[in-house]
Amino acid sequence: MSMELDVFVGNTTIMDMEVYQLWLDGLTVSDAVKVRMDEGALLECEANAEVLTSDTMDQFRTFQMCERLLHSPTKLGSQLLYQIPAQNQRILIERYYEFDSVFAREVLGKKLSKGTKKDLDDISCKTGITLKSCRRQFDNFKRVFKVVEELKGPLVENIQRHFLLSDTLARDYAAIVFFANSRFETGKRKLQYLSFQDFAFCAGQLISYWTVGAVDVWEPNDPDMDVDLEKEFLHELKDLKVLVNDKDMMDQHKILVCAALRGKIKVYKLMEVNFKNLSRALINLASKLTHTKDVRDLFIDLVEKFIEPCRYDRWTVAEITLFLTHYTNAAHCLGTFRYQMIWDRYMGVIKSCILQMYHE
């Protein structure tokens, strides 16, 4: 049976973004054709399976040839080989660097090395994401990390400048880079309930308030401001120990918090009994952050020392919010407490992270 086809010649590279997504998902040509047929492509295009297969193969071939340019997105706009409209360029780049949150959760905090890459088979089986897609996503994480880890200046801005990503996606990559650099513990059983977005939110808080870039205006000769936590600030956190070492100050702190919360939370009596334990948990965590291992254990310590005891006593998120708010504010009313700026900088992040991590 013969078939007539209209043929035209142009210099604009034709790309079907739905087929592009199938390629990104790691499907084979035959699997992609089946998906397109199931979605009614034959009726839409008035073509047969052979034409659809040929079109899919041609699209896949084009994407594969463009892939090397997507590794360096800034080159895509200046190259002349493929005439791709600016809007399509943005879509190609953004989708290429998008990733599955469940995949990111599996590799979060791990070293982006060959050792981790060997685990991708297992991650693929566990998540249901094709191995090819897992490899693309992992290679993208590694590529972004290598480019920005030694760059000066704000992390999110560096990612956007070199990879042309949207603000939201650049912030997610900043979290991945930050966790890969600091090697926070995320894999323990007690942390498995936390999603990538939970950790990404916490990373954003740490980057915004605990790194060098959180307090300084960046200058060209400054270090990589948003990748490393500020050592001087972590050292100063030891001064907060006075809140639990000075008995009179601790008692006064408790009196102020209890007065503010009386009649406002159902767990008031439990809070009153456990106040000193909860306070010690928060202060001791701060004082240990000068050690690399304790920094890496930040999230597991928050869960074990504060979140689990509150969950056991059935605190609600609203009650924890009230407690942490008044616990933080009350320290300002302690006449002999002289570390308010450090205190607010510490507790602002801790409060935000606890509320993000506390799932009733």
Coordinates of C-alpha atoms in Angstrom, one line a residue:
M1 CA 0.0 0.0 0.0
S2 CA 1.5 3.3 -1.0
M3 CA 1.3 6.4 1.1
E4 CA 1.8 10.1 0.2
L5 CA 3.8 12.3 2.5
D6 CA 4.3 16.0 2.4
V7 CA 7.9 16.9 2.7
F8 CA 9.3 20.4 3.6
V9 CA 12.8 21.7 4.2
G10 CA 13.6 24.3 6.9
N11 CA 16.5 25.2 9.1
T12 CA 14.6 25.1 12.4
T13 CA 15.2 21.9 14.4
I14 CA 11.8 20.3 15.0
M15 CA 11.4 18.8 18.5
D16 CA 8.4 17.1 20.0
M17 CA 8.5 17.9 23.7
E18 CA 6.3 14.9 24.6
V19 CA 8.8 12.6 22.8
Y20 CA 11.6 14.5 24.5
Q21 CA 10.1 13.5 27.9
L22 CA 9.9 9.9 26.9
W23 CA 13.6 10.1 25.9
L24 CA 14.5 11.7 29.3
D25 CA 12.5 9.0 31.1
G26 CA 15.0 6.5 29.6
L27 CA 12.5 4.6 27.3
T28 CA 13.6 2.7 24.3
V29 CA 12.3 3.6 20.9
S30 CA 9.9 0.7 20.8
D31 CA 8.6 1.5 24.3
A32 CA 8.2 5.2 23.4
V33 CA 6.3 4.2 20.2
K34 CA 3.9 2.1 22.3
V35 CA 3.3 4.9 24.7
R36 CA 2.6 7.3 21.8
M37 CA 0.3 4.8 20.2
D38 CA -1.6 4.3 23.5
E39 CA -2.0 8.1 23.7
G40 CA -3.6 8.3 20.2
A41 CA -0.6 9.6 18.1
L42 CA -1.7 7.5 15.1
L43 CA -5.1 9.1 15.0
E44 CA -3.7 12.5 15.7
C45 CA -1.1 12.3 12.9
E46 CA -3.1 10.1 10.5
A47 CA 0.0 7.9 10.2
N48 CA 0.8 4.2 10.6
A49 CA 3.1 2.5 13.1
E50 CA 6.0 2.5 10.7
V51 CA 5.9 6.3 10.2
L52 CA 5.5 6.8 14.0
T53 CA 8.5 4.6 14.7
S54 CA 10.6 6.4 12.1
D55 CA 9.6 9.8 13.6
T56 CA 10.4 8.6 17.2
M57 CA 13.8 7.3 16.1
D58 CA 14.5 10.6 14.4
Q59 CA 13.5 12.6 17.4
F60 CA 15.6 10.4 19.7
R61 CA 18.6 10.8 17.4
T62 CA 18.2 14.6 17.5
F63 CA 18.1 14.6 21.3
Q64 CA 21.1 12.4 21.6
M65 CA 23.1 14.8 19.3
C66 CA 22.0 17.8 21.3
E67 CA 22.9 16.1 24.7
R68 CA 26.5 17.2 24.7
L69 CA 25.3 20.8 24.4
L70 CA 22.9 20.3 27.3
H71 CA 26.0 19.4 29.5
S72 CA 27.1 23.0 29.0
P73 CA 23.7 24.9 28.7
T74 CA 25.3 28.3 28.0
K75 CA 26.7 26.9 24.8
L76 CA 23.3 26.0 23.5
G77 CA 22.3 29.6 22.6
S78 CA 25.6 30.4 20.9
Q79 CA 26.0 27.3 18.7
L80 CA 24.9 27.4 15.1
L81 CA 24.4 23.7 14.3
Y82 CA 20.9 23.4 15.6
Q83 CA 18.5 26.3 15.1
I84 CA 16.3 26.0 18.2
P85 CA 14.0 28.8 19.3
A86 CA 14.9 30.4 22.6
Q87 CA 11.7 29.2 24.3
N88 CA 12.5 25.6 23.2
Q89 CA 16.1 26.0 24.5
R90 CA 14.8 26.9 27.9
I91 CA 12.4 23.9 27.9
L92 CA 15.2 21.6 26.8
I93 CA 17.6 22.7 29.5
E94 CA 15.0 22.8 32.4
R95 CA 13.6 19.4 31.6
Y96 CA 17.0 17.8 31.1
Y97 CA 18.1 19.0 34.6
E98 CA 14.8 18.2 36.3
F99 CA 15.0 15.1 38.6
D100 CA 12.7 12.8 40.5
S101 CA 12.5 13.7 44.2
V102 CA 12.5 10.0 45.2
F103 CA 15.8 9.5 43.3
A104 CA 17.4 12.6 44.8
R105 CA 16.3 11.3 48.3
E106 CA 18.2 8.1 47.7
V107 CA 21.5 9.8 46.9
L108 CA 21.2 12.9 49.1
G109 CA 24.2 13.3 51.4
K110 CA 26.2 10.7 49.6
K111 CA 29.5 11.3 47.9
L112 CA 28.9 11.9 44.1
S113 CA 31.5 9.4 43.1
K114 CA 31.8 6.1 41.1
G115 CA 31.0 4.2 44.3
T116 CA 27.6 5.8 44.6
K117 CA 27.1 5.4 40.8
K118 CA 27.5 1.6 41.2
D119 CA 24.4 1.7 43.4
L120 CA 22.2 3.0 40.7
D121 CA 21.0 -0.4 39.7
D122 CA 19.6 -0.9 43.2
I123 CA 18.1 2.6 43.2
S124 CA 16.4 2.0 39.9
C125 CA 14.8 -1.2 41.1
K126 CA 13.7 0.5 44.4
T127 CA 12.2 3.6 42.8
G128 CA 10.9 2.2 39.5
I129 CA 12.9 4.8 37.6
T130 CA 14.7 3.5 34.5
L131 CA 18.5 3.0 34.9
K132 CA 19.2 5.3 32.0
S133 CA 17.2 8.1 33.7
C134 CA 19.0 7.4 37.0
R135 CA 22.3 7.8 35.3
R136 CA 21.3 11.0 33.7
Q137 CA 20.1 12.5 36.9
F138 CA 23.2 11.3 38.9
D139 CA 25.5 12.7 36.2
N140 CA 23.7 16.0 36.3
F141 CA 24.1 16.2 40.1
K142 CA 27.8 15.4 39.7
R143 CA 28.3 17.9 36.9
V144 CA 26.7 20.8 38.7
F145 CA 28.6 20.0 41.9
K146 CA 31.9 19.9 40.1
V147 CA 31.3 23.3 38.4
V148 CA 30.1 25.2 41.4
E149 CA 31.8 23.7 44.4
E150 CA 34.9 25.9 44.1
L151 CA 33.2 29.0 42.7
K152 CA 33.1 32.2 44.7
G153 CA 29.8 33.8 45.5
P154 CA 26.2 32.8 46.2
L155 CA 25.5 29.2 45.3
V156 CA 22.0 29.5 43.8
E157 CA 23.2 32.4 41.6
N158 CA 26.3 30.4 40.4
I159 CA 24.0 27.5 39.4
Q160 CA 21.6 29.7 37.5
R161 CA 24.5 31.5 35.7
H162 CA 26.2 28.4 34.6
F163 CA 23.2 26.1 33.9
L164 CA 20.4 28.6 33.1
L165 CA 17.9 26.9 35.5
S166 CA 14.8 28.3 37.0
D167 CA 15.1 29.7 40.5
T168 CA 13.2 26.8 42.0
L169 CA 15.3 24.1 40.3
A170 CA 18.5 26.0 41.1
R171 CA 17.6 26.0 44.8
D172 CA 17.0 22.3 44.7
Y173 CA 20.4 21.8 43.1
A174 CA 21.9 24.1 45.7
A175 CA 20.5 21.7 48.4
I176 CA 22.1 18.7 46.6
V177 CA 25.5 20.4 46.3
F178 CA 25.3 21.6 50.0
F179 CA 24.5 18.1 51.2
A180 CA 27.1 16.5 49.1
N181 CA 29.7 18.9 50.4
S182 CA 28.8 18.6 54.1
R183 CA 27.9 14.9 53.9
F184 CA 25.0 15.2 56.3
E185 CA 23.7 11.9 57.5
T186 CA 20.3 11.2 55.8
G187 CA 20.2 7.4 55.4
K188 CA 19.5 6.2 58.9
R189 CA 16.2 4.4 59.5
K190 CA 14.8 7.1 61.7
L191 CA 15.3 9.6 58.9
Q192 CA 13.6 7.6 56.2
Y193 CA 10.2 9.3 56.7
L194 CA 11.7 12.6 55.6
S195 CA 11.4 13.5 51.9
F196 CA 13.9 15.3 49.6
Q197 CA 11.8 18.4 49.9
D198 CA 12.0 18.3 53.7
F199 CA 15.8 18.2 53.5
A200 CA 15.9 20.8 50.7
F201 CA 14.0 23.2 52.9
C202 CA 16.4 22.7 55.7
A203 CA 19.4 23.1 53.4
G204 CA 17.9 26.4 52.3
Q205 CA 17.7 27.5 55.9
L206 CA 21.3 26.5 56.7
I207 CA 22.6 28.2 53.5
S208 CA 20.6 31.4 54.3
Y209 CA 21.6 31.8 57.9
W210 CA 24.6 29.6 58.9
T211 CA 27.1 30.0 56.0
V212 CA 29.6 32.8 55.5
G213 CA 27.3 34.3 52.8
A214 CA 24.4 34.6 55.4
V215 CA 26.0 37.6 57.1
D216 CA 28.6 39.1 54.7
V217 CA 28.3 41.0 51.5
W218 CA 30.1 39.0 48.9
E219 CA 33.4 40.3 47.6
P220 CA 35.4 38.8 44.7
N221 CA 38.1 37.4 47.0
D222 CA 35.7 35.8 49.5
P223 CA 35.6 32.0 49.8
D224 CA 32.8 29.8 48.5
M225 CA 30.2 31.4 50.8
D226 CA 27.2 29.2 50.5
V227 CA 28.9 25.7 50.5
D228 CA 30.6 25.7 53.9
L229 CA 29.1 26.5 57.3
E230 CA 30.7 29.5 59.0
K231 CA 33.3 28.1 61.4
E232 CA 33.4 31.2 63.6
F233 CA 29.6 31.0 64.1
L234 CA 29.7 27.3 65.0
H235 CA 32.5 28.0 67.5
E236 CA 30.5 30.8 69.1
L237 CA 27.5 28.4 69.7
K238 CA 29.5 27.0 72.6
D239 CA 28.6 30.2 74.5
L240 CA 25.0 29.2 74.6
K241 CA 25.8 26.4 77.1
V242 CA 25.3 29.0 79.8
L243 CA 21.5 28.5 79.4
V244 CA 21.8 25.0 80.8
N245 CA 25.0 25.3 82.9
D246 CA 23.8 28.3 85.0
K247 CA 21.0 26.8 87.2
D248 CA 19.5 30.2 88.0
M249 CA 19.4 31.2 84.4
M250 CA 17.8 27.9 83.4
D251 CA 15.2 28.2 86.1
Q252 CA 14.3 31.7 85.1
H253 CA 14.1 30.6 81.4
K254 CA 11.7 27.9 82.4
I255 CA 9.6 30.3 84.5
L256 CA 9.2 32.7 81.6
V257 CA 8.3 30.0 79.0
C258 CA 5.8 28.3 81.4
A259 CA 4.2 31.7 82.1
A260 CA 3.8 32.4 78.4
L261 CA 2.3 28.9 77.6
R262 CA 0.1 28.3 80.6
G263 CA -3.4 27.6 79.3
K264 CA -2.3 27.7 75.7
I265 CA -1.2 24.1 75.0
K266 CA -2.7 20.8 76.0
V267 CA 0.7 19.3 76.7
Y268 CA 1.5 22.0 79.3
K269 CA 2.2 19.7 82.2
L270 CA 4.4 17.4 80.1
M271 CA 6.3 20.4 78.8
E272 CA 6.8 21.8 82.4
V273 CA 8.2 18.4 83.5
N274 CA 10.4 17.9 80.5
F275 CA 11.5 21.5 79.9
K276 CA 15.0 21.0 81.1
N277 CA 15.5 17.9 79.0
L278 CA 14.2 19.6 75.9
S279 CA 16.3 22.7 76.6
R280 CA 19.5 20.6 77.1
A281 CA 18.8 18.8 73.9
L282 CA 18.7 22.0 71.9
I283 CA 21.7 23.6 73.6
N284 CA 23.9 20.5 73.7
L285 CA 23.3 20.1 70.0
A286 CA 24.5 23.7 69.4
S287 CA 27.6 23.2 71.5
K288 CA 28.7 20.1 69.6
L289 CA 28.6 21.6 66.1
T290 CA 32.3 22.5 66.1
H291 CA 33.0 18.8 65.3
T292 CA 32.6 17.6 61.8
K293 CA 30.9 14.3 62.8
D294 CA 28.3 16.2 65.0
V295 CA 27.6 18.6 62.1
R296 CA 26.9 15.5 59.9
D297 CA 24.6 14.1 62.6
L298 CA 22.5 17.3 62.9
F299 CA 19.3 15.8 61.5
I300 CA 19.5 12.5 63.3
D301 CA 20.2 14.4 66.6
L302 CA 17.2 16.7 66.0
V303 CA 15.0 13.6 65.5
E304 CA 16.3 11.5 68.4
K305 CA 16.8 14.3 71.0
F306 CA 13.8 16.6 70.3
I307 CA 11.3 15.4 67.7
E308 CA 10.9 11.8 69.0
P309 CA 10.3 12.8 72.6
C310 CA 7.7 15.4 71.5
R311 CA 6.1 12.9 69.2
Y312 CA 5.9 10.3 72.0
D313 CA 4.1 12.9 74.1
R314 CA 1.8 13.7 71.2
W315 CA 2.7 17.3 70.7
T316 CA 1.0 19.0 67.8
V317 CA 2.8 21.1 65.3
A318 CA 1.0 24.2 66.7
E319 CA 2.1 23.4 70.2
I320 CA 5.7 22.9 69.1
T321 CA 5.5 26.2 67.2
L322 CA 4.3 28.0 70.3
F323 CA 6.9 26.4 72.5
L324 CA 9.9 27.2 70.3
T325 CA 8.7 30.7 69.7
H326 CA 8.4 31.5 73.4
Y327 CA 11.5 29.4 74.2
T328 CA 13.5 31.6 71.8
N329 CA 11.9 34.9 72.9
A330 CA 12.2 34.3 76.6
A331 CA 16.0 34.2 76.4
H332 CA 15.9 37.9 75.5
C333 CA 14.4 38.6 78.9
L334 CA 17.2 37.0 80.8
G335 CA 19.2 39.9 82.1
T336 CA 22.6 38.2 82.2
F337 CA 22.3 36.4 78.9
R338 CA 24.6 38.2 76.4
Y339 CA 24.4 36.2 73.3
Q340 CA 21.1 37.2 71.7
M341 CA 22.4 37.6 68.1
I342 CA 24.0 34.1 68.1
W343 CA 20.9 32.7 69.8
D344 CA 18.5 34.1 67.3
R345 CA 20.6 33.0 64.4
Y346 CA 20.8 29.5 65.8
M347 CA 17.2 29.1 67.0
G348 CA 15.7 30.6 63.8
V349 CA 17.2 27.7 61.7
I350 CA 16.5 25.0 64.4
K351 CA 12.9 26.1 64.8
S352 CA 12.3 26.1 61.0
C353 CA 13.9 22.7 60.5
I354 CA 12.1 21.1 63.4
L355 CA 8.7 22.3 62.2
Q356 CA 9.5 21.0 58.6
M357 CA 10.7 17.7 60.0
Y358 CA 7.9 17.1 62.5
H359 CA 5.2 15.0 61.0
E360 CA 2.3 14.3 63.3

